[in-house]
Coordinates of C-alpha atoms in Angstrom, one line a residue:
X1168 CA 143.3 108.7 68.4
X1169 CA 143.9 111.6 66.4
X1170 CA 142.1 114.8 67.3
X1171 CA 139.4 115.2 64.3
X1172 CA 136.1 118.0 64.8
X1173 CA 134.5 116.7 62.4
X1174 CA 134.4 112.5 63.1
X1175 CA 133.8 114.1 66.6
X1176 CA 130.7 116.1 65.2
X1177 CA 129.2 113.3 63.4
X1178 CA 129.6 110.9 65.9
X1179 CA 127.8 112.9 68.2
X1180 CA 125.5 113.4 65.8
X1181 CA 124.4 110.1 65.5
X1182 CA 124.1 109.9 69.2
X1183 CA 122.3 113.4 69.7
X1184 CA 119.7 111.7 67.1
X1185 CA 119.3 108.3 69.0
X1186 CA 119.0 110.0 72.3
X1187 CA 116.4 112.1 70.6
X1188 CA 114.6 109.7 69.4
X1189 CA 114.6 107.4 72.7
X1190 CA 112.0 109.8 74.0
X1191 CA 109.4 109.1 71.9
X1192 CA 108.7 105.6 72.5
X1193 CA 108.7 106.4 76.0
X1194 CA 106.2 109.2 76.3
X1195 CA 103.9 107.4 73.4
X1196 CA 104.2 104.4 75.5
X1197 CA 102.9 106.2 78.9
X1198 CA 100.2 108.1 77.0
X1199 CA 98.6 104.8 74.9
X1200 CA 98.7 103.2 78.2
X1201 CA 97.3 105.6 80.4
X1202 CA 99.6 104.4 82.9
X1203 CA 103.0 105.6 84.7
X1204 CA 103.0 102.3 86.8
X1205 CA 107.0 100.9 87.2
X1206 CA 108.1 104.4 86.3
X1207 CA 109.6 105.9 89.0
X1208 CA 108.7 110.1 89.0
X1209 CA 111.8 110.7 91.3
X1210 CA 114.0 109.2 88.8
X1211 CA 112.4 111.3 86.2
X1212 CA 112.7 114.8 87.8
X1213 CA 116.2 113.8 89.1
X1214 CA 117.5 113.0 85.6
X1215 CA 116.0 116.3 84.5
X1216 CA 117.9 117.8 87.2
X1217 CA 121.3 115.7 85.5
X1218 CA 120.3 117.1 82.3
X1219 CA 120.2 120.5 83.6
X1220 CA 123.7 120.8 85.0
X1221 CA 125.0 118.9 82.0
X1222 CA 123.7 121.1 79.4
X1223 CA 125.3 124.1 81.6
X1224 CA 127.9 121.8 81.4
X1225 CA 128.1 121.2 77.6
X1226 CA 127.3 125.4 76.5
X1227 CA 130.6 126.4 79.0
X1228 CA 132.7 123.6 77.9
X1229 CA 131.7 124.5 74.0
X1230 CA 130.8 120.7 73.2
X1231 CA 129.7 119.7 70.0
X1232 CA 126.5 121.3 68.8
X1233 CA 125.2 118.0 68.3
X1234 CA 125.6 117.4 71.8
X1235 CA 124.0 120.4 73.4
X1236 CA 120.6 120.0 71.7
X1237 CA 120.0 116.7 72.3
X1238 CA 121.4 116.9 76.5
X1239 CA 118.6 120.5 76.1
X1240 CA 115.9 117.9 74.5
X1241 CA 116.6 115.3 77.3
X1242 CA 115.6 117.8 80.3
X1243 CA 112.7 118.3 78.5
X1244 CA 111.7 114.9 78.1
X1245 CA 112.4 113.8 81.4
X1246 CA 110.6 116.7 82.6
X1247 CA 107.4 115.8 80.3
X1248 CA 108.1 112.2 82.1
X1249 CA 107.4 113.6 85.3
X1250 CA 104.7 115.7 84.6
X1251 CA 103.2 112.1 83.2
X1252 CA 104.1 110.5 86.6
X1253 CA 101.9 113.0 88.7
X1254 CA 98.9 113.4 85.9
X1255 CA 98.9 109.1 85.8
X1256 CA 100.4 107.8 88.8
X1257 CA 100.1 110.6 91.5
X1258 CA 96.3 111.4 90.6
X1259 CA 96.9 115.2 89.7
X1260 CA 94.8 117.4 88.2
X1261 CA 95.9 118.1 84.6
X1262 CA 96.1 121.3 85.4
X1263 CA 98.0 121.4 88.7
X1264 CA 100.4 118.9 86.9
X1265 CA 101.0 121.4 84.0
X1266 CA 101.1 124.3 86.0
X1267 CA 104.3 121.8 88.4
X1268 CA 105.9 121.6 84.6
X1269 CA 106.0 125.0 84.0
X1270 CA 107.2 126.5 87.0
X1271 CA 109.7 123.9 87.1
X1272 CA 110.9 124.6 83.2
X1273 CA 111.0 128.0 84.2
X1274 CA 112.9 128.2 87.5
X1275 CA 115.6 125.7 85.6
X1276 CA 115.9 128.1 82.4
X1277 CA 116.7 130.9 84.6
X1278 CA 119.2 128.7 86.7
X1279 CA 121.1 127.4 83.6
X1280 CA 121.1 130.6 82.7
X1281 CA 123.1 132.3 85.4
X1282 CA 125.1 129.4 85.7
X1283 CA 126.3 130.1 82.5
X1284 CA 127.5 133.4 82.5
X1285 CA 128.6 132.9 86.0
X1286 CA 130.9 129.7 85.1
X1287 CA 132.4 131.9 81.9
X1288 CA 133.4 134.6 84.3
X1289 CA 135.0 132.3 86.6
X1290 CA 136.4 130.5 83.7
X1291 CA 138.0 134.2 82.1
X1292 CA 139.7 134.5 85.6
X1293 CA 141.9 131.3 84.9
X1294 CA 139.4 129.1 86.7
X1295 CA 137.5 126.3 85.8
X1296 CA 137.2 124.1 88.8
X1297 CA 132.7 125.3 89.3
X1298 CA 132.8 124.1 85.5
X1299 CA 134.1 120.8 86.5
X1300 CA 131.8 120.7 89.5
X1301 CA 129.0 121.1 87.1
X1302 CA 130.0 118.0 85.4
X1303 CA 130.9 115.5 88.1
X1304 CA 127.4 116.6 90.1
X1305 CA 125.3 115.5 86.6
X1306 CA 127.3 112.4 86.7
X1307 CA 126.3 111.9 90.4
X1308 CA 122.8 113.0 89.5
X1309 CA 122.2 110.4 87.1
X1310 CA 124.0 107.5 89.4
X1311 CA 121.6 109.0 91.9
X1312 CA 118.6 108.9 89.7
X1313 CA 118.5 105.3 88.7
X1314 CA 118.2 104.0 92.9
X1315 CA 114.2 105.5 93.2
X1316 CA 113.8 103.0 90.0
X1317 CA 115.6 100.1 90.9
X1318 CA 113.7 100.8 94.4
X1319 CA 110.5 100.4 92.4
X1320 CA 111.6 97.0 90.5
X1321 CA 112.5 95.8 93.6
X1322 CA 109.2 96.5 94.6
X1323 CA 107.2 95.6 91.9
X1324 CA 109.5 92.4 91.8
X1325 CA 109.5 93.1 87.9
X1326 CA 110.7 95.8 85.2
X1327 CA 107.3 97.9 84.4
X1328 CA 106.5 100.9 82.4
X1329 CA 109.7 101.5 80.5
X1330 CA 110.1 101.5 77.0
X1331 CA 112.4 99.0 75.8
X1332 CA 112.8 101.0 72.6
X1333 CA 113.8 104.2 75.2
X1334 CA 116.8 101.8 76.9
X1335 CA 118.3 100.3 74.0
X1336 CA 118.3 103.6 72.4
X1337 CA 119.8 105.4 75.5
X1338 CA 122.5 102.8 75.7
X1339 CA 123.6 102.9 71.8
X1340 CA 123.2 106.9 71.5
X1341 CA 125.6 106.8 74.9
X1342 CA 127.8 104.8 73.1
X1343 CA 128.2 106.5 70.0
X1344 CA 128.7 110.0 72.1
X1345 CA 131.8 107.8 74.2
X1346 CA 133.3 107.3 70.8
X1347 CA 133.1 110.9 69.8
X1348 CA 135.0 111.8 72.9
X1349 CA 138.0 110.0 71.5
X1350 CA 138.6 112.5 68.7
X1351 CA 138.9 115.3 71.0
X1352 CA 141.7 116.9 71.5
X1353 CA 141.6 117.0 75.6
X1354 CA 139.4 114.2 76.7
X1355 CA 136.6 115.0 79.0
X1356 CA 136.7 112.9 81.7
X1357 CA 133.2 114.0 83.0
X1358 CA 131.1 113.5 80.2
X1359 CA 132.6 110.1 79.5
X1360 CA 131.7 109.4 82.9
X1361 CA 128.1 110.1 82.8
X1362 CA 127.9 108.7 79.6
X1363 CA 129.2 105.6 80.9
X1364 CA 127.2 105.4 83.7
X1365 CA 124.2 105.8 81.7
X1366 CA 124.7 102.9 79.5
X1367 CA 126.0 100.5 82.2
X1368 CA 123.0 101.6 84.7
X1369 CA 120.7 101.0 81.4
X1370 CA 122.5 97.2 80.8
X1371 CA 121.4 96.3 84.7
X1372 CA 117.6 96.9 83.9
X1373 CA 117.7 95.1 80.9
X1374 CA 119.3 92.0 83.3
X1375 CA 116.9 92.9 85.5
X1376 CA 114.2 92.5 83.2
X1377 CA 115.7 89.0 81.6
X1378 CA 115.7 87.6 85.4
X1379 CA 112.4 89.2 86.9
X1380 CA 109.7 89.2 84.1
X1381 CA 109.6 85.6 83.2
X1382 CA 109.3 85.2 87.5
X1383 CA 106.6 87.2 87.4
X1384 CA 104.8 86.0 84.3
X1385 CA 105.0 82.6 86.0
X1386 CA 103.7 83.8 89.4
X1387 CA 100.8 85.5 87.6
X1388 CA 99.6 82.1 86.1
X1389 CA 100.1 80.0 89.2
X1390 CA 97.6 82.7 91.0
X1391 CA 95.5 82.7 87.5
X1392 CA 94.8 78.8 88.2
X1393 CA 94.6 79.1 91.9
X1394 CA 91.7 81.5 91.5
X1395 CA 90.2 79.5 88.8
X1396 CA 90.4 76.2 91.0
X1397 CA 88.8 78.2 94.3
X1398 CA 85.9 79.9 91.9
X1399 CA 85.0 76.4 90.2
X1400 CA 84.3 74.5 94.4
X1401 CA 81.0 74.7 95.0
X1402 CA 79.9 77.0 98.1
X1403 CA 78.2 73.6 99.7
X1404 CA 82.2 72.0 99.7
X1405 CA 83.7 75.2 100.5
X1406 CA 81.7 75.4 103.6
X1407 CA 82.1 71.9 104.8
X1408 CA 85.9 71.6 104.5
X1409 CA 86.4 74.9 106.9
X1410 CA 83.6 73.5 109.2
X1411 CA 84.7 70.1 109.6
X1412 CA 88.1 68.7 110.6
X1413 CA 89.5 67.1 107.3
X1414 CA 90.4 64.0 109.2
X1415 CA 87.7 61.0 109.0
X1416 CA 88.1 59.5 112.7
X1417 CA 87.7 62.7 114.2
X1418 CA 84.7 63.9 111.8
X1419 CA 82.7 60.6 112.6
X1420 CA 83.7 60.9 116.3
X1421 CA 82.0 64.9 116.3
X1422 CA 78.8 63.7 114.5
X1423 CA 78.4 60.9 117.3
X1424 CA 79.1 62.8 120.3
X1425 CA 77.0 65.5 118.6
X1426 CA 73.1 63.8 118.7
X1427 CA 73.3 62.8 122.1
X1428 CA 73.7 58.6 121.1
X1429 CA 76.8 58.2 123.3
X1430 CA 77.8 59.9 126.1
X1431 CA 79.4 59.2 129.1
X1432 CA 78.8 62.1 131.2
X1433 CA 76.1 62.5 133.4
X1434 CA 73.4 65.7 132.2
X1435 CA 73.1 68.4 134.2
X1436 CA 69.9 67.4 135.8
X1437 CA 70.6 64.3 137.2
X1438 CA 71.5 60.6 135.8
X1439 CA 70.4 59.3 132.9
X1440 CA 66.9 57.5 132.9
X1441 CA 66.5 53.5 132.8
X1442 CA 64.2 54.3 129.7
X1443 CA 67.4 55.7 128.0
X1444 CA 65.8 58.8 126.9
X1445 CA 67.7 62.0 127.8
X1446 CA 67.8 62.8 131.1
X1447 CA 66.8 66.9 129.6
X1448 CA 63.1 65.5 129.1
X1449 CA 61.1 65.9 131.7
X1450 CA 57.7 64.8 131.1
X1451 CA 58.4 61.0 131.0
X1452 CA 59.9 61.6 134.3
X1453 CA 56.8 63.9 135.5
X1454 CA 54.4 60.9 134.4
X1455 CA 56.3 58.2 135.8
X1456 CA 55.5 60.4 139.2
X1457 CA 52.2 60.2 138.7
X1458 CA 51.6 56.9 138.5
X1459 CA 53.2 56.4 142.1
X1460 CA 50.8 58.9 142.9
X1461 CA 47.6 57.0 142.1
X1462 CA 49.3 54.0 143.4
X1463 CA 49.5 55.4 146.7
X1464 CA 45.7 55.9 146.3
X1465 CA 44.7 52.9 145.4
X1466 CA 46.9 51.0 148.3
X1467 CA 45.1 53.3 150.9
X1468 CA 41.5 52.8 149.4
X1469 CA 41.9 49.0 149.4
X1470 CA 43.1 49.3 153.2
X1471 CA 40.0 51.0 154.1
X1472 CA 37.6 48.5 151.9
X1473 CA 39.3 45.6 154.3
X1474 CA 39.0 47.3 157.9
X1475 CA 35.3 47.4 157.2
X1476 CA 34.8 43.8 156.3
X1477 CA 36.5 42.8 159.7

């Protein structure tokens, strides 16, 4: 294509506004909700560290001004991001977390800073390799970035906490700014690449979301009914089945062994009685020895009552 500033300017303008506005959603989102969870904080503060050697990146390279607001307005949302991911998800203190914010805007303002004058000196000395590093390290930073988040869907086994507004508009704003790169006169090779990146990174979770979320909604229900099934059984039934072995023989055969009817053992106290009561009682058994007794008595009195009639 034919060099052209000014299709380059508005084409980056439209992508400087859509990357703008992807923020929004996002924040909103986390705020209404109260929640961070899915939203991985490492990925936040690493992409604020992409955005920070990008937009030293795009103020030595004189991209469009388009460009360099918006890449300045992305480090501070993803730093605002982060500062929601330790409030929400990391318990903070709203305080502490603010106070983490601001020393971190601060320590990055004056880095970009002296980056910036230092990678115009090198670049008035016929250099411009450090520029270049600049670039390809925000490329690797937002490559980087994305692995703490597709750590957490992996963990979460679903796609939580990000705006879908925030990725479809990343990936169309990154589009729009690959297009304006065409109408440059030199094309940067480092910004298409991290612009590239971006969107294609942004496709996956989208897939990932179109594979894992119905999974989960479905898993979700099947535990839904499961709980509903184990909180209608009565206590009585609940008890029984983990007593009792669920096979019939083998219940039937416990209950008859268990009151004594059948045995074929012999009790620790001797055989079993011709009474058939259990051998463990002893007073039929004490009784029975006292009626030998007073037999014995009576055989011996009657001996005596017949020596004297002889």
């Amino acid at each position: 294509m034919q060099p052209n500033k000014t299709v380059e300017n508005a084409l980056a303008a439209v992508g400087a506004i859509l990357w703008t506005g992807q923020a929004f959603p996002q924040i909103y989102k986390s705020y209404r909700m109260k929640s961070t969870k899915g939203i991985s904080p490492q990925m936040m503060i690493i992409w604020a560290s992409s955005s920070l050697f990008f937009m030293t990146y795009a103020v030595t390279r004189r991209l469009s001004i388009p460009g360099i607001i918006q890449v300045h307005f992305s480090f501070v949302v993803f730093s605002t991001s982060w500062i929601q991911c330790l409030y929400y998800s990391k318990d903070f203190p709203l305080k502490k977390a603010l106070i983490y914010g601001s020393v971190w805007t601060a320590v990055c303002v004056a880095f970009e800073v002296g980056s910036i004058f230092g990678l115009w000196a090198a670049q008035s000395h016929g250099t411009e390799i450090p520029m270049s590093v600049y670039g390809y390290i925000s490329s690797v930073l937002t490559v980087i970035g994305l692995i703490p988040q597709y750590y957490e869907i992996y963990r979460l086994k679903e796609v939580l906490g990000l705006s879908y507004s925030f990725i479809f508009t990343d990936i169309v704003g990154a589009l729009f700014y690959i297009i304006s790169l065409m109408f440059r006169p030199k094309l940067d090779i480092s910004a298409i690449v991290i612009y590239v990146l971006t969107a294609s990174m942004m496709v996956i979770i989208i897939i990932l979301a179109l594979i894992l979320n119905p999974r989960a909604a479905k898993r979700r229900r099947l535990e839904g009914s499961t709980s509903i099934t184990e909180s209608t059984t009565p206590p009585a039934i609940k008890e029984r089945e983990a007593s009792h072995p669920t096979n019939p023989i083998v219940e039937e055969k416990v209950r008859y062994h268990s009151d004594g009817s059948d045995s074929e053992s012999e009790p620790e106290s001797g055989p079993s009685t011709p009474t058939g009561m259990d051998a463990h009682h002893e007073v039929p058994i004490l009784e029975y020895s006292g009626l030998e007794t007073g037999h014995e008595v009576l055989r011996k009195g009657y001996s005596v009552e017949v020596a004297k009639n002889v």
